Coordinates of C-alpha atoms in Angstrom, one line a residue:
M1 CA 0.0 0.0 0.0
A2 CA 1.5 3.3 -1.1
T3 CA 2.3 5.8 1.7
K4 CA 0.4 9.1 1.4
P5 CA 2.8 11.9 0.6
V6 CA 3.6 14.4 3.4
E7 CA 2.2 17.8 2.7
P8 CA 4.5 20.6 3.6
M9 CA 3.3 23.4 6.0
L10 CA 2.8 26.9 4.6
D11 CA 5.5 28.3 7.0
H12 CA 7.2 27.4 10.3
G13 CA 4.3 28.6 12.4
F14 CA 5.2 30.4 15.6
F15 CA 8.3 28.6 16.8
G16 CA 10.4 26.9 14.1
P17 CA 13.9 25.3 13.9
G18 CA 16.1 26.1 16.9
S19 CA 13.1 26.7 19.3
V20 CA 13.0 24.9 22.6
T21 CA 9.4 24.1 21.9
W22 CA 10.4 22.0 18.9
K23 CA 13.1 20.3 21.0
V24 CA 10.8 19.3 23.9
W25 CA 7.5 18.8 22.1
G26 CA 9.2 17.0 19.3
H27 CA 10.3 14.2 21.5
V28 CA 8.0 11.1 21.6
T29 CA 7.7 11.6 25.4
A30 CA 5.3 14.5 24.8
A31 CA 2.5 12.6 23.1
V32 CA 2.5 9.8 25.7
T33 CA 3.6 10.5 29.2
G34 CA 3.6 14.2 28.8
L35 CA 0.0 14.6 27.7
Q36 CA -1.2 11.7 29.8
R37 CA 0.2 13.5 32.9
S38 CA -1.4 16.7 31.7
V39 CA -5.0 15.4 31.3
V40 CA -4.7 13.6 34.6
V41 CA -3.4 16.6 36.6
E42 CA -6.0 18.9 34.9
E43 CA -8.8 17.0 36.7
L44 CA -7.6 18.5 40.1
D45 CA -9.4 21.7 39.1
P46 CA -13.1 21.3 40.3
A47 CA -14.4 23.5 37.5
L48 CA -12.6 21.5 34.8
I49 CA -13.7 18.1 36.1
A50 CA -17.3 19.4 36.2
A51 CA -17.1 20.4 32.5
V52 CA -15.4 17.1 31.5
D53 CA -17.6 14.8 33.6
K54 CA -20.8 16.4 32.3
T55 CA -20.1 15.4 28.7
G56 CA -19.1 11.8 29.5
A57 CA -16.9 11.8 26.3
N58 CA -13.8 10.7 28.2
Y59 CA -15.6 7.5 29.0
A60 CA -17.6 7.0 25.8
R61 CA -14.9 8.1 23.4
P62 CA -11.6 8.1 25.3
R63 CA -9.3 7.6 22.2
T64 CA -11.2 10.3 20.3
R65 CA -10.7 12.8 23.1
Y66 CA -7.0 11.9 23.4
D67 CA -6.5 12.1 19.7
R68 CA -8.1 15.6 19.5
T69 CA -6.0 16.8 22.5
V70 CA -2.7 15.6 20.9
R71 CA -3.7 17.1 17.6
Y72 CA -4.4 20.5 19.1
F73 CA -1.2 20.7 21.1
A74 CA 0.8 19.4 18.1
M75 CA -0.7 22.0 15.9
V76 CA 0.3 24.8 18.2
A77 CA 3.8 23.5 18.3
F78 CA 4.4 22.4 14.7
A79 CA 1.6 23.5 12.3
D80 CA 1.7 26.6 10.1
S81 CA 0.4 30.0 11.2
R82 CA -2.9 29.7 9.3
K83 CA -3.8 26.2 10.7
V84 CA -3.0 27.3 14.3
S85 CA -5.0 30.5 14.0
Q86 CA -8.0 28.6 12.6
A87 CA -7.7 26.0 15.4
A88 CA -7.6 28.6 18.1
D89 CA -10.6 30.3 16.7
V90 CA -12.6 27.1 16.5
L91 CA -11.6 26.0 20.0
V92 CA -13.3 29.1 21.5
K93 CA -16.5 27.9 19.9
V94 CA -16.1 24.4 21.2
H95 CA -15.4 25.6 24.7
A96 CA -18.5 27.8 24.6
K97 CA -20.5 24.6 25.1
A98 CA -18.6 23.6 28.2
I99 CA -20.4 25.8 30.8
G100 CA -22.6 24.9 33.7
V101 CA -22.7 24.6 37.5
E102 CA -20.0 22.9 39.4
P103 CA -22.0 20.4 41.6
V104 CA -19.8 20.5 44.7
S105 CA -19.5 24.3 45.2
G106 CA -22.5 25.4 43.1
N107 CA -20.2 27.9 41.3
H108 CA -20.5 28.5 37.6
Y109 CA -17.8 27.1 35.3
D110 CA -16.9 28.1 31.8
A111 CA -14.1 26.4 29.8
N112 CA -13.3 29.7 28.1
D113 CA -12.6 31.3 31.5
P114 CA -9.1 32.8 31.4
H115 CA -8.1 31.1 34.7
S116 CA -9.2 27.7 33.5
Q117 CA -7.4 28.2 30.2
L118 CA -4.2 29.2 32.0
W119 CA -4.5 26.0 34.1
I120 CA -4.8 23.9 31.0
L121 CA -2.0 25.6 29.2
L122 CA 0.5 25.4 32.1
T123 CA -0.4 21.8 33.1
G124 CA 0.2 20.9 29.5
W125 CA 3.5 22.6 29.0
H126 CA 4.8 21.7 32.4
S127 CA 3.8 18.1 32.1
V128 CA 5.5 17.7 28.7
L129 CA 8.6 19.3 30.0
K130 CA 8.6 17.0 33.1
A131 CA 8.3 13.9 30.9
Y132 CA 11.1 15.1 28.6
E133 CA 13.4 15.7 31.6
L134 CA 12.8 12.3 33.2
Y135 CA 12.4 10.0 30.1
G136 CA 13.7 12.0 27.1
G137 CA 16.5 14.4 26.6
G138 CA 17.2 15.3 30.2
R139 CA 17.0 18.7 32.0
L140 CA 17.2 21.8 29.9
T141 CA 19.8 24.5 30.6
P142 CA 18.6 27.5 32.6
A143 CA 18.6 29.6 29.5
E144 CA 16.7 27.0 27.5
E145 CA 14.1 26.6 30.2
N146 CA 13.6 30.4 30.4
R147 CA 13.2 30.4 26.7
Y148 CA 10.7 27.5 26.9
W149 CA 8.4 29.5 29.1
E150 CA 8.8 32.6 26.9
E151 CA 7.6 30.4 24.1
C152 CA 4.7 29.1 26.3
A153 CA 3.6 32.7 26.6
I154 CA 3.3 32.7 22.8
A155 CA 1.1 29.6 22.9
A156 CA -1.1 31.4 25.5
E157 CA -2.1 33.8 22.7
F158 CA -4.1 30.9 21.1
Q159 CA -6.2 30.5 24.3
T160 CA -8.3 33.0 26.2
C161 CA -5.8 33.5 29.0
D162 CA -3.5 36.5 29.2
P163 CA 0.1 35.8 28.1
A164 CA 1.3 38.1 30.8
D165 CA 0.1 35.6 33.4
V166 CA 2.5 32.9 32.1
P167 CA 5.5 32.5 34.4
R168 CA 8.8 32.8 32.7
T169 CA 11.0 30.7 35.0
R170 CA 11.0 27.3 36.8
D171 CA 10.6 29.1 40.1
G172 CA 7.7 31.1 38.7
V173 CA 5.9 27.9 37.5
R174 CA 6.5 26.3 40.9
E175 CA 4.9 29.4 42.6
Y176 CA 1.9 29.2 40.2
F177 CA 1.2 25.6 41.3
E178 CA 1.7 26.5 44.9
R179 CA -0.9 29.3 44.5
M180 CA -3.3 26.8 42.9
R181 CA -3.0 24.2 45.6
P182 CA -5.7 25.6 47.9
R183 CA -8.1 25.7 44.9
L184 CA -7.5 22.1 43.9
A185 CA -9.7 19.2 45.1
V186 CA -10.4 15.6 44.3
S187 CA -14.0 14.6 44.2
E188 CA -15.3 11.1 43.6
A189 CA -15.8 12.0 40.0
A190 CA -12.3 13.4 39.7
R191 CA -10.6 10.4 41.2
R192 CA -12.6 8.1 38.9
M193 CA -11.7 10.2 35.9
M194 CA -8.0 10.3 36.8
D195 CA -7.8 6.6 37.3
H196 CA -9.6 6.1 34.0
L197 CA -7.1 8.4 32.2
L198 CA -4.2 6.4 33.5
T199 CA -5.3 3.3 31.7
A200 CA -3.8 2.2 28.3
K201 CA -7.2 2.0 26.6
V202 CA -7.4 5.7 26.6
V203 CA -4.4 5.9 24.1
L204 CA -4.2 2.4 22.6
P205 CA -6.6 0.9 20.0
P206 CA -8.4 -2.4 20.7
A207 CA -6.1 -5.5 20.5
P208 CA -6.5 -9.3 20.3
R209 CA -7.0 -11.1 23.6
V210 CA -3.7 -12.8 23.0
L211 CA -1.9 -9.5 23.5
A212 CA -3.7 -8.8 26.8
P213 CA -0.6 -9.7 28.9
A214 CA 1.7 -7.4 26.9
L215 CA -0.8 -4.6 27.1
W216 CA -1.1 -5.0 30.8
I217 CA 2.7 -4.6 31.1
V218 CA 2.7 -1.5 28.8
N219 CA -0.1 0.0 30.8
W220 CA 1.7 -0.7 34.1
F221 CA 4.8 1.1 33.0
L222 CA 3.0 4.0 31.4
R223 CA 0.8 4.5 34.5
A224 CA 3.7 4.2 36.9
G225 CA 5.8 6.5 34.7
T226 CA 3.2 9.2 34.7
I227 CA 2.6 9.0 38.5
A228 CA 6.4 9.2 39.0
T229 CA 6.4 12.6 37.4
M230 CA 3.9 14.0 40.0
P231 CA 5.1 15.7 43.2
R232 CA 4.2 14.0 46.5
W233 CA 1.6 16.5 47.5
M234 CA -0.2 16.0 44.2
R235 CA -0.1 12.2 44.6
K236 CA -1.4 12.4 48.1
L237 CA -4.3 14.7 47.0
S238 CA -5.1 12.4 44.2
G239 CA -4.9 9.2 46.2
F240 CA -2.0 7.7 44.3
T241 CA 0.3 5.5 46.4
Q242 CA 3.4 4.5 44.6
P243 CA 6.7 3.5 46.3
R244 CA 9.8 5.4 45.5
I245 CA 11.4 2.2 44.3
V246 CA 8.8 2.0 41.5
D247 CA 9.6 5.7 40.5
L248 CA 13.3 4.7 40.2
L249 CA 12.6 1.4 38.4
V250 CA 10.4 2.7 35.6
R251 CA 12.8 5.5 34.6
P252 CA 15.5 3.5 32.8
V253 CA 12.9 1.3 31.1
L254 CA 10.9 4.3 29.7
R255 CA 14.1 6.2 28.8
L256 CA 15.3 3.2 26.8
G257 CA 11.9 2.6 25.1
Y258 CA 11.3 6.3 24.3
G259 CA 14.9 6.6 23.1
V260 CA 14.6 3.8 20.6
V261 CA 11.4 5.2 19.2
D262 CA 12.6 8.8 19.1
R263 CA 15.7 8.0 17.1
N264 CA 13.8 6.4 14.3
P265 CA 11.5 8.8 12.4
R266 CA 9.4 6.1 10.7
L267 CA 8.9 4.3 14.0
K268 CA 8.1 7.6 15.6
L269 CA 5.4 8.3 13.1
A270 CA 4.1 4.7 13.4
V271 CA 3.6 5.3 17.2
A272 CA 1.9 8.6 16.5
R273 CA -0.4 6.8 14.0
L274 CA -1.2 4.2 16.7
L275 CA -1.9 6.7 19.5
A276 CA -3.2 9.8 17.7
P277 CA -3.8 9.3 14.0
S278 CA -5.2 12.8 13.4
A279 CA -2.0 14.3 14.6
V280 CA 0.2 12.5 12.0
P281 CA -0.3 15.1 9.2
V282 CA 0.7 17.8 11.7
V283 CA 3.9 16.2 13.0
A284 CA 5.0 14.3 9.9
P285 CA 6.7 17.4 8.2
Y286 CA 8.7 18.0 11.4
V287 CA 9.6 14.4 12.0
L288 CA 10.7 13.8 8.4
G289 CA 12.3 17.2 7.8
V290 CA 9.9 18.3 5.1
P291 CA 10.6 22.0 4.6
P292 CA 7.6 24.4 4.6
L293 CA 6.7 26.5 1.5
S294 CA 8.0 29.6 3.4
E295 CA 10.7 29.9 6.0
E296 CA 8.7 32.5 7.9
V297 CA 8.1 32.3 11.7
L298 CA 5.2 34.6 12.6
T299 CA 4.1 36.3 15.8
P300 CA 0.4 35.7 16.8
A301 CA -0.3 39.4 16.2
E302 CA 1.1 39.1 12.6
A303 CA -1.1 36.0 12.0
R304 CA -4.2 37.7 13.3
R305 CA -3.7 40.6 10.9
R306 CA -2.9 38.3 8.0
Y307 CA -5.9 35.9 8.4
G308 CA -8.4 38.2 10.1
Y309 CA -9.1 36.3 13.3
D310 CA -9.8 37.9 16.6
R311 CA -7.8 37.4 19.7
P312 CA -9.3 34.3 21.4
A313 CA -10.2 36.3 24.5
D314 CA -12.4 38.5 22.3
A315 CA -13.6 35.9 19.7
H316 CA -17.2 34.8 19.3
R317 CA -18.6 36.9 22.2
D318 CA -22.1 36.6 20.7
I319 CA -22.0 32.8 20.7
R320 CA -20.6 32.8 24.3
A321 CA -23.2 35.2 25.5
K322 CA -26.0 33.1 23.9
Q323 CA -24.7 30.0 25.6
H324 CA -24.6 31.8 29.0
Q325 CA -28.2 33.0 28.6
R326 CA -29.3 29.6 27.5
V327 CA -27.7 27.7 30.4
F328 CA -27.7 30.1 33.3
G329 CA -30.7 32.2 32.2
A330 CA -33.1 29.7 30.7
G331 CA -31.8 26.6 32.4
Q332 CA -31.3 24.7 29.2
A333 CA -28.5 22.5 27.9
P334 CA -25.9 24.3 25.9
S335 CA -26.2 24.1 22.1
E336 CA -23.8 22.1 19.9
D337 CA -22.6 25.2 18.0
G338 CA -19.0 24.8 17.0
L339 CA -18.6 21.1 17.5
L340 CA -19.3 20.0 14.0
E341 CA -17.0 22.8 12.6
S342 CA -14.3 21.6 14.9
Q343 CA -14.0 18.1 13.3
A344 CA -12.3 19.4 10.1
V345 CA -9.7 21.2 12.2
L346 CA -9.3 19.2 15.4
G347 CA -10.3 15.7 14.3
S348 CA -13.4 13.6 14.2
L349 CA -15.8 13.4 17.2
S350 CA -16.6 9.7 16.5

């Protein structure tokens, strides 16, 4: 069967060769342990778990949700400026549906809330960096790490949060999580969701029964490896009990496995195709070294002027206002506006 040719990007997007983003997010650890850790840690936010649990999609369509998550983060890192700008615009519409009342506190939640978006952004970028440090290329230099967080602030421009709120240093990121600690909680729904997201079936396709023992081993190492990246206070809050000896034992195994995959571009794409097929066209040009049509690296402001999109914080205010009135005013379920449109950009919902 002939391999589909890799289509080049229009340009280098917002980071490009030499960026720390490409170095860290381009490692295979990002799509597996990095983003698995991210979606698990995210559930510590009561507002976010309320939004996620309400849809039930993480239980009904776990691989689809994971695939779309990987595709979006991969687009921000590697896609061209037009694709990223369109994805950011569509995502605001998708998130407009994720509003409601958090059942424990009774507070309103809104996935487009800047504080929720900052939490998602920082848990994602921090988790991917943590996975890279433990199982990939090792710790960045102080200069590289500062640059990484500067680049994270660029990524913030594609969400509704304020780039100025993104910490620019390791200490700043640590302080952010310390400030968040009093706001975090683990409900029964959160613990059930976190445990669910730590299982291999979220990322792996169905396999023959004969492979069940092998999948159990893979799942054990991936689960243990993800938990090993979490600080003790976060594990205690989440109810994860894992001996330190396990933390130490999984590290060389995962470093070896990830290293073998990362050094082989074709194998790397095969793993991507297995875990998140919709992300393959996004990462293939980077992995295979296919040059873009233009060597440009744009700023978000330049892209907005070029393509005519609003800043995400200001985008689709009419749709968001209608959803608020529909849910909080009329007591109805939110409409599905934006979800169908998102499939062409972020991947299928089925």
